[in-house]
Amino acid sequence: MNRFVYTSHPVRVVFGRGTVAAVPDEVERLALSRVLIVTTRSSAATADAVAAALGGRAAGIFPGAVMHTPVAVTETAMRLVAETGADGVVAIGGGSVTGLGKAIALRTDLPQIVVPTTYAGSEMSPILGETKDGQKVTQSTEAVRPEVVVYDVDLTLGLPPALSGTSGINAIAHAVEALYAPDRNPIITLMAIEAIAALTRALPAIVRDPGDVAARTDALYGAWLSGVCLGSVSMALHHKLCHTLGGSFDLPHAETHTAVLPHALAYNAPAVPEAMARLAGVLGDDPARALWDLAGAVGAKRALADLGMPESGIALAAERALARPYPNPRPLERAAIEALITRAHAGAPPE
């Protein structure tokens, strides 16, 4: 076995059904006295219930999280942090809510408790992407890694099948890129393969029966492992493209990951034979095509054009992706990257 470095990260995880009831205990364990709940209107009922359970420890609710974590929204939330004297944050919702909680933590160093309601996985990572003036800037710092994550399978039962599918494929993307990260290690590789297997097994079952508790449990478990991968090793071309596309054209986050992943994997496939062999073990002989087929099976839009990206933006996206590239196993070639984005824009199969 080759030499490697593995760092374990101290995030406390509470996983199961009905676990949202543990939030007050986790607030007490962290010795917090006034926590601000950040969420979206779609999770308002859960946020209200948590606030009621917290009683006097709830400093207020900010329901204004939006995708891509705009700095302007964070600044609005920060005013409420100051007004309420909050000494902690409870984030209830998907990746957009987790992003806002992290942005607050970056500016205040307040402890975070995250209650995910989707399969984003970002709650396990020290990564924050913020958008300003049409560009998304990503950074990695332990200051934004949450202290506690409470996974409650019951909170995902109402997640629409289509959103479940794209959210789950977004999580798969974290695990896929972990397999060929330059700082990968055997532990993360095991987690990545387990995550991909769990999610690819669960997502079609959820589409068939959104109330399938076993499938929902598998999906949330896979999302957790994918998030550990995201938070432990570096990401590559796929994530850079998605951050660029999302920030530049205000595209929906999970849907963009779903459309781009098969093409990014196909681009890197010649340079990562070991990773492709592992993926073939869980996805079949053509992993990139299998992921494209999975997107179709869960009813996802596979064309960036259908997500709102203009064809005229292809060249700009390629330029921005190449401007500050992430480490990638295959050298980045402008013409090939443009061709990749063009296929994803059209929703064509990966090549």
PDB file of C-alpha atoms in Angstrom, residues 125-291:
ATOM      1  CA  SER A 125     -17.044  19.981   4.889  1.00  0.00           C
ATOM      2  CA  PRO A 126     -14.900  23.040   5.673  1.00  0.00           C
ATOM      3  CA  ILE A 127     -15.785  24.493   2.256  1.00  0.00           C
ATOM      4  CA  LEU A 128     -17.728  27.707   1.704  1.00  0.00           C
ATOM      5  CA  GLY A 129     -18.667  29.208  -1.653  1.00  0.00           C
ATOM      6  CA  GLU A 130     -19.936  32.796  -1.633  1.00  0.00           C
ATOM      7  CA  THR A 131     -21.297  34.777  -4.579  1.00  0.00           C
ATOM      8  CA  LYS A 132     -20.769  38.460  -5.252  1.00  0.00           C
ATOM      9  CA  ASP A 133     -21.051  40.404  -8.511  1.00  0.00           C
ATOM     10  CA  GLY A 134     -21.867  37.269 -10.472  1.00  0.00           C
ATOM     11  CA  GLN A 135     -18.831  35.268  -9.405  1.00  0.00           C
ATOM     12  CA  LYS A 136     -18.677  32.459  -6.870  1.00  0.00           C
ATOM     13  CA  VAL A 137     -15.522  32.337  -4.777  1.00  0.00           C
ATOM     14  CA  THR A 138     -14.804  29.161  -2.836  1.00  0.00           C
ATOM     15  CA  GLN A 139     -12.528  28.766   0.166  1.00  0.00           C
ATOM     16  CA  SER A 140     -11.670  26.009   2.595  1.00  0.00           C
ATOM     17  CA  THR A 141     -11.176  26.784   6.268  1.00  0.00           C
ATOM     18  CA  GLU A 142     -11.817  24.862   9.464  1.00  0.00           C
ATOM     19  CA  ALA A 143     -13.561  27.981  10.795  1.00  0.00           C
ATOM     20  CA  VAL A 144     -16.697  26.991   8.841  1.00  0.00           C
ATOM     21  CA  ARG A 145     -16.830  23.259   9.554  1.00  0.00           C
ATOM     22  CA  PRO A 146     -19.940  22.634  11.719  1.00  0.00           C
ATOM     23  CA  GLU A 147     -19.547  21.238  15.227  1.00  0.00           C
ATOM     24  CA  VAL A 148     -22.644  19.026  15.089  1.00  0.00           C
ATOM     25  CA  VAL A 149     -24.740  17.531  12.291  1.00  0.00           C
ATOM     26  CA  VAL A 150     -28.150  16.035  13.102  1.00  0.00           C
ATOM     27  CA  TYR A 151     -29.401  13.722  10.336  1.00  0.00           C
ATOM     28  CA  ASP A 152     -33.117  12.975  10.636  1.00  0.00           C
ATOM     29  CA  VAL A 153     -34.416  10.603   7.971  1.00  0.00           C
ATOM     30  CA  ASP A 154     -37.989  11.740   8.673  1.00  0.00           C
ATOM     31  CA  LEU A 155     -37.170  15.279   7.501  1.00  0.00           C
ATOM     32  CA  THR A 156     -36.304  13.959   4.037  1.00  0.00           C
ATOM     33  CA  LEU A 157     -39.564  12.049   3.492  1.00  0.00           C
ATOM     34  CA  GLY A 158     -41.250  15.145   2.061  1.00  0.00           C
ATOM     35  CA  LEU A 159     -38.384  15.970  -0.309  1.00  0.00           C
ATOM     36  CA  PRO A 160     -39.899  15.748  -3.819  1.00  0.00           C
ATOM     37  CA  PRO A 161     -38.578  12.819  -5.877  1.00  0.00           C
ATOM     38  CA  ALA A 162     -37.054  15.057  -8.562  1.00  0.00           C
ATOM     39  CA  LEU A 163     -35.198  17.163  -6.000  1.00  0.00           C
ATOM     40  CA  SER A 164     -34.178  14.014  -4.130  1.00  0.00           C
ATOM     41  CA  GLY A 165     -32.615  12.714  -7.334  1.00  0.00           C
ATOM     42  CA  THR A 166     -30.578  15.805  -8.170  1.00  0.00           C
ATOM     43  CA  SER A 167     -29.587  16.345  -4.542  1.00  0.00           C
ATOM     44  CA  GLY A 168     -28.395  12.738  -4.363  1.00  0.00           C
ATOM     45  CA  ILE A 169     -26.412  12.952  -7.594  1.00  0.00           C
ATOM     46  CA  ASN A 170     -24.826  16.141  -6.276  1.00  0.00           C
ATOM     47  CA  ALA A 171     -23.658  14.053  -3.307  1.00  0.00           C
ATOM     48  CA  ILE A 172     -22.390  11.317  -5.635  1.00  0.00           C
ATOM     49  CA  ALA A 173     -20.222  13.958  -7.328  1.00  0.00           C
ATOM     50  CA  HIS A 174     -18.331  14.532  -4.066  1.00  0.00           C
ATOM     51  CA  ALA A 175     -17.569  10.825  -3.781  1.00  0.00           C
ATOM     52  CA  VAL A 176     -16.588  10.419  -7.436  1.00  0.00           C
ATOM     53  CA  GLU A 177     -14.022  13.201  -7.336  1.00  0.00           C
ATOM     54  CA  ALA A 178     -12.661  11.928  -4.024  1.00  0.00           C
ATOM     55  CA  LEU A 179     -11.592   8.739  -5.828  1.00  0.00           C
ATOM     56  CA  TYR A 180      -9.005  10.578  -7.914  1.00  0.00           C
ATOM     57  CA  ALA A 181      -8.078  13.442  -5.601  1.00  0.00           C
ATOM     58  CA  PRO A 182      -4.299  13.932  -5.305  1.00  0.00           C
ATOM     59  CA  ASP A 183      -4.641  13.720  -1.498  1.00  0.00           C
ATOM     60  CA  ARG A 184      -6.924  10.657  -1.502  1.00  0.00           C
ATOM     61  CA  ASN A 185      -6.374   7.842   0.958  1.00  0.00           C
ATOM     62  CA  PRO A 186      -7.748   4.313   1.476  1.00  0.00           C
ATOM     63  CA  ILE A 187     -10.259   5.358   4.153  1.00  0.00           C
ATOM     64  CA  ILE A 188     -11.869   8.034   1.993  1.00  0.00           C
ATOM     65  CA  THR A 189     -11.845   5.671  -0.991  1.00  0.00           C
ATOM     66  CA  LEU A 190     -13.827   3.116   1.029  1.00  0.00           C
ATOM     67  CA  MET A 191     -16.300   5.803   2.092  1.00  0.00           C
ATOM     68  CA  ALA A 192     -16.643   7.075  -1.481  1.00  0.00           C
ATOM     69  CA  ILE A 193     -17.477   3.686  -2.952  1.00  0.00           C
ATOM     70  CA  GLU A 194     -19.908   2.932  -0.116  1.00  0.00           C
ATOM     71  CA  ALA A 195     -21.578   6.307  -0.643  1.00  0.00           C
ATOM     72  CA  ILE A 196     -21.965   5.845  -4.399  1.00  0.00           C
ATOM     73  CA  ALA A 197     -23.377   2.352  -3.927  1.00  0.00           C
ATOM     74  CA  ALA A 198     -25.896   3.530  -1.309  1.00  0.00           C
ATOM     75  CA  LEU A 199     -27.071   6.510  -3.331  1.00  0.00           C
ATOM     76  CA  THR A 200     -27.345   4.755  -6.684  1.00  0.00           C
ATOM     77  CA  ARG A 201     -29.348   2.032  -4.955  1.00  0.00           C
ATOM     78  CA  ALA A 202     -31.593   4.500  -3.140  1.00  0.00           C
ATOM     79  CA  LEU A 203     -32.426   7.214  -5.660  1.00  0.00           C
ATOM     80  CA  PRO A 204     -34.449   5.161  -8.175  1.00  0.00           C
ATOM     81  CA  ALA A 205     -36.303   3.552  -5.251  1.00  0.00           C
ATOM     82  CA  ILE A 206     -37.212   6.996  -3.894  1.00  0.00           C
ATOM     83  CA  VAL A 207     -38.590   8.017  -7.291  1.00  0.00           C
ATOM     84  CA  ARG A 208     -40.754   4.894  -7.304  1.00  0.00           C
ATOM     85  CA  ASP A 209     -41.903   5.424  -3.712  1.00  0.00           C
ATOM     86  CA  PRO A 210     -40.990   8.722  -2.005  1.00  0.00           C
ATOM     87  CA  GLY A 211     -42.091   7.263   1.331  1.00  0.00           C
ATOM     88  CA  ASP A 212     -39.666   4.328   1.196  1.00  0.00           C
ATOM     89  CA  VAL A 213     -37.968   4.764   4.573  1.00  0.00           C
ATOM     90  CA  ALA A 214     -35.227   2.219   3.833  1.00  0.00           C
ATOM     91  CA  ALA A 215     -34.305   4.043   0.609  1.00  0.00           C
ATOM     92  CA  ARG A 216     -34.438   7.415   2.354  1.00  0.00           C
ATOM     93  CA  THR A 217     -32.126   6.061   5.052  1.00  0.00           C
ATOM     94  CA  ASP A 218     -29.693   4.745   2.440  1.00  0.00           C
ATOM     95  CA  ALA A 219     -29.704   8.086   0.640  1.00  0.00           C
ATOM     96  CA  LEU A 220     -29.057  10.124   3.781  1.00  0.00           C
ATOM     97  CA  TYR A 221     -26.326   7.689   4.830  1.00  0.00           C
ATOM     98  CA  GLY A 222     -24.727   7.986   1.397  1.00  0.00           C
ATOM     99  CA  ALA A 223     -24.982  11.766   1.525  1.00  0.00           C
ATOM    100  CA  TRP A 224     -23.236  11.810   4.905  1.00  0.00           C
ATOM    101  CA  LEU A 225     -20.364   9.692   3.595  1.00  0.00           C
ATOM    102  CA  SER A 226     -20.142  11.819   0.452  1.00  0.00           C
ATOM    103  CA  GLY A 227     -19.950  14.900   2.628  1.00  0.00           C
ATOM    104  CA  VAL A 228     -17.073  13.363   4.586  1.00  0.00           C
ATOM    105  CA  CYS A 229     -15.296  12.816   1.256  1.00  0.00           C
ATOM    106  CA  LEU A 230     -15.934  16.419   0.240  1.00  0.00           C
ATOM    107  CA  GLY A 231     -14.584  17.646   3.552  1.00  0.00           C
ATOM    108  CA  SER A 232     -11.500  15.442   3.612  1.00  0.00           C
ATOM    109  CA  VAL A 233      -9.827  15.627   0.196  1.00  0.00           C
ATOM    110  CA  SER A 234      -9.637  18.095  -2.665  1.00  0.00           C
ATOM    111  CA  MET A 235     -12.165  18.301  -5.479  1.00  0.00           C
ATOM    112  CA  ALA A 236     -11.376  18.671  -9.173  1.00  0.00           C
ATOM    113  CA  LEU A 237     -12.748  19.808 -12.541  1.00  0.00           C
ATOM    114  CA  HIS A 238     -16.377  18.889 -11.890  1.00  0.00           C
ATOM    115  CA  HIS A 239     -16.709  21.082  -8.816  1.00  0.00           C
ATOM    116  CA  LYS A 240     -14.849  23.960 -10.423  1.00  0.00           C
ATOM    117  CA  LEU A 241     -17.169  23.871 -13.428  1.00  0.00           C
ATOM    118  CA  CYS A 242     -20.279  23.738 -11.277  1.00  0.00           C
ATOM    119  CA  HIS A 243     -19.179  26.590  -9.045  1.00  0.00           C
ATOM    120  CA  THR A 244     -18.357  28.628 -12.157  1.00  0.00           C
ATOM    121  CA  LEU A 245     -21.642  27.861 -13.885  1.00  0.00           C
ATOM    122  CA  GLY A 246     -23.749  28.416 -10.784  1.00  0.00           C
ATOM    123  CA  GLY A 247     -22.154  31.712  -9.881  1.00  0.00           C
ATOM    124  CA  SER A 248     -21.990  33.054 -13.434  1.00  0.00           C
ATOM    125  CA  PHE A 249     -25.508  32.181 -14.575  1.00  0.00           C
ATOM    126  CA  ASP A 250     -27.392  31.726 -11.278  1.00  0.00           C
ATOM    127  CA  LEU A 251     -28.134  28.081 -12.081  1.00  0.00           C
ATOM    128  CA  PRO A 252     -29.680  25.753  -9.484  1.00  0.00           C
ATOM    129  CA  HIS A 253     -26.894  24.034  -7.557  1.00  0.00           C
ATOM    130  CA  ALA A 254     -27.850  20.347  -7.399  1.00  0.00           C
ATOM    131  CA  GLU A 255     -29.335  20.325 -10.896  1.00  0.00           C
ATOM    132  CA  THR A 256     -26.131  21.790 -12.320  1.00  0.00           C
ATOM    133  CA  HIS A 257     -24.032  19.114 -10.613  1.00  0.00           C
ATOM    134  CA  THR A 258     -26.354  16.468 -12.035  1.00  0.00           C
ATOM    135  CA  ALA A 259     -26.008  17.761 -15.594  1.00  0.00           C
ATOM    136  CA  VAL A 260     -22.230  18.209 -15.478  1.00  0.00           C
ATOM    137  CA  LEU A 261     -21.020  15.137 -13.553  1.00  0.00           C
ATOM    138  CA  PRO A 262     -21.158  12.529 -16.362  1.00  0.00           C
ATOM    139  CA  HIS A 263     -19.240  14.824 -18.699  1.00  0.00           C
ATOM    140  CA  ALA A 264     -16.582  15.798 -16.157  1.00  0.00           C
ATOM    141  CA  LEU A 265     -16.023  12.142 -15.307  1.00  0.00           C
ATOM    142  CA  ALA A 266     -15.752  11.208 -18.987  1.00  0.00           C
ATOM    143  CA  TYR A 267     -13.170  13.983 -19.444  1.00  0.00           C
ATOM    144  CA  ASN A 268     -11.000  12.635 -16.626  1.00  0.00           C
ATOM    145  CA  ALA A 269     -11.575   8.933 -17.302  1.00  0.00           C
ATOM    146  CA  PRO A 270      -8.425   8.338 -19.426  1.00  0.00           C
ATOM    147  CA  ALA A 271      -6.238   9.746 -16.641  1.00  0.00           C
ATOM    148  CA  VAL A 272      -7.752   7.763 -13.746  1.00  0.00           C
ATOM    149  CA  PRO A 273      -7.938   4.053 -14.671  1.00  0.00           C
ATOM    150  CA  GLU A 274      -7.876   2.860 -11.041  1.00  0.00           C
ATOM    151  CA  ALA A 275     -10.786   5.101 -10.067  1.00  0.00           C
ATOM    152  CA  MET A 276     -12.721   4.055 -13.167  1.00  0.00           C
ATOM    153  CA  ALA A 277     -12.229   0.387 -12.284  1.00  0.00           C
ATOM    154  CA  ARG A 278     -13.620   1.015  -8.792  1.00  0.00           C
ATOM    155  CA  LEU A 279     -16.570   2.917 -10.228  1.00  0.00           C
ATOM    156  CA  ALA A 280     -17.248   0.143 -12.713  1.00  0.00           C
ATOM    157  CA  GLY A 281     -17.686  -2.177  -9.744  1.00  0.00           C
ATOM    158  CA  VAL A 282     -20.703  -0.182  -8.536  1.00  0.00           C
ATOM    159  CA  LEU A 283     -21.947   1.556 -11.694  1.00  0.00           C
ATOM    160  CA  GLY A 284     -21.174  -0.862 -14.524  1.00  0.00           C
ATOM    161  CA  ASP A 285     -18.722  -0.903 -17.416  1.00  0.00           C
ATOM    162  CA  ASP A 286     -19.324   2.733 -18.470  1.00  0.00           C
ATOM    163  CA  PRO A 287     -19.571   4.785 -15.255  1.00  0.00           C
ATOM    164  CA  ALA A 288     -19.991   8.148 -16.990  1.00  0.00           C
ATOM    165  CA  ARG A 289     -22.888   6.873 -19.099  1.00  0.00           C
ATOM    166  CA  ALA A 290     -24.349   5.148 -16.022  1.00  0.00           C
ATOM    167  CA  LEU A 291     -24.478   8.489 -14.185  1.00  0.00           C
TER     168      LEU A 291
END
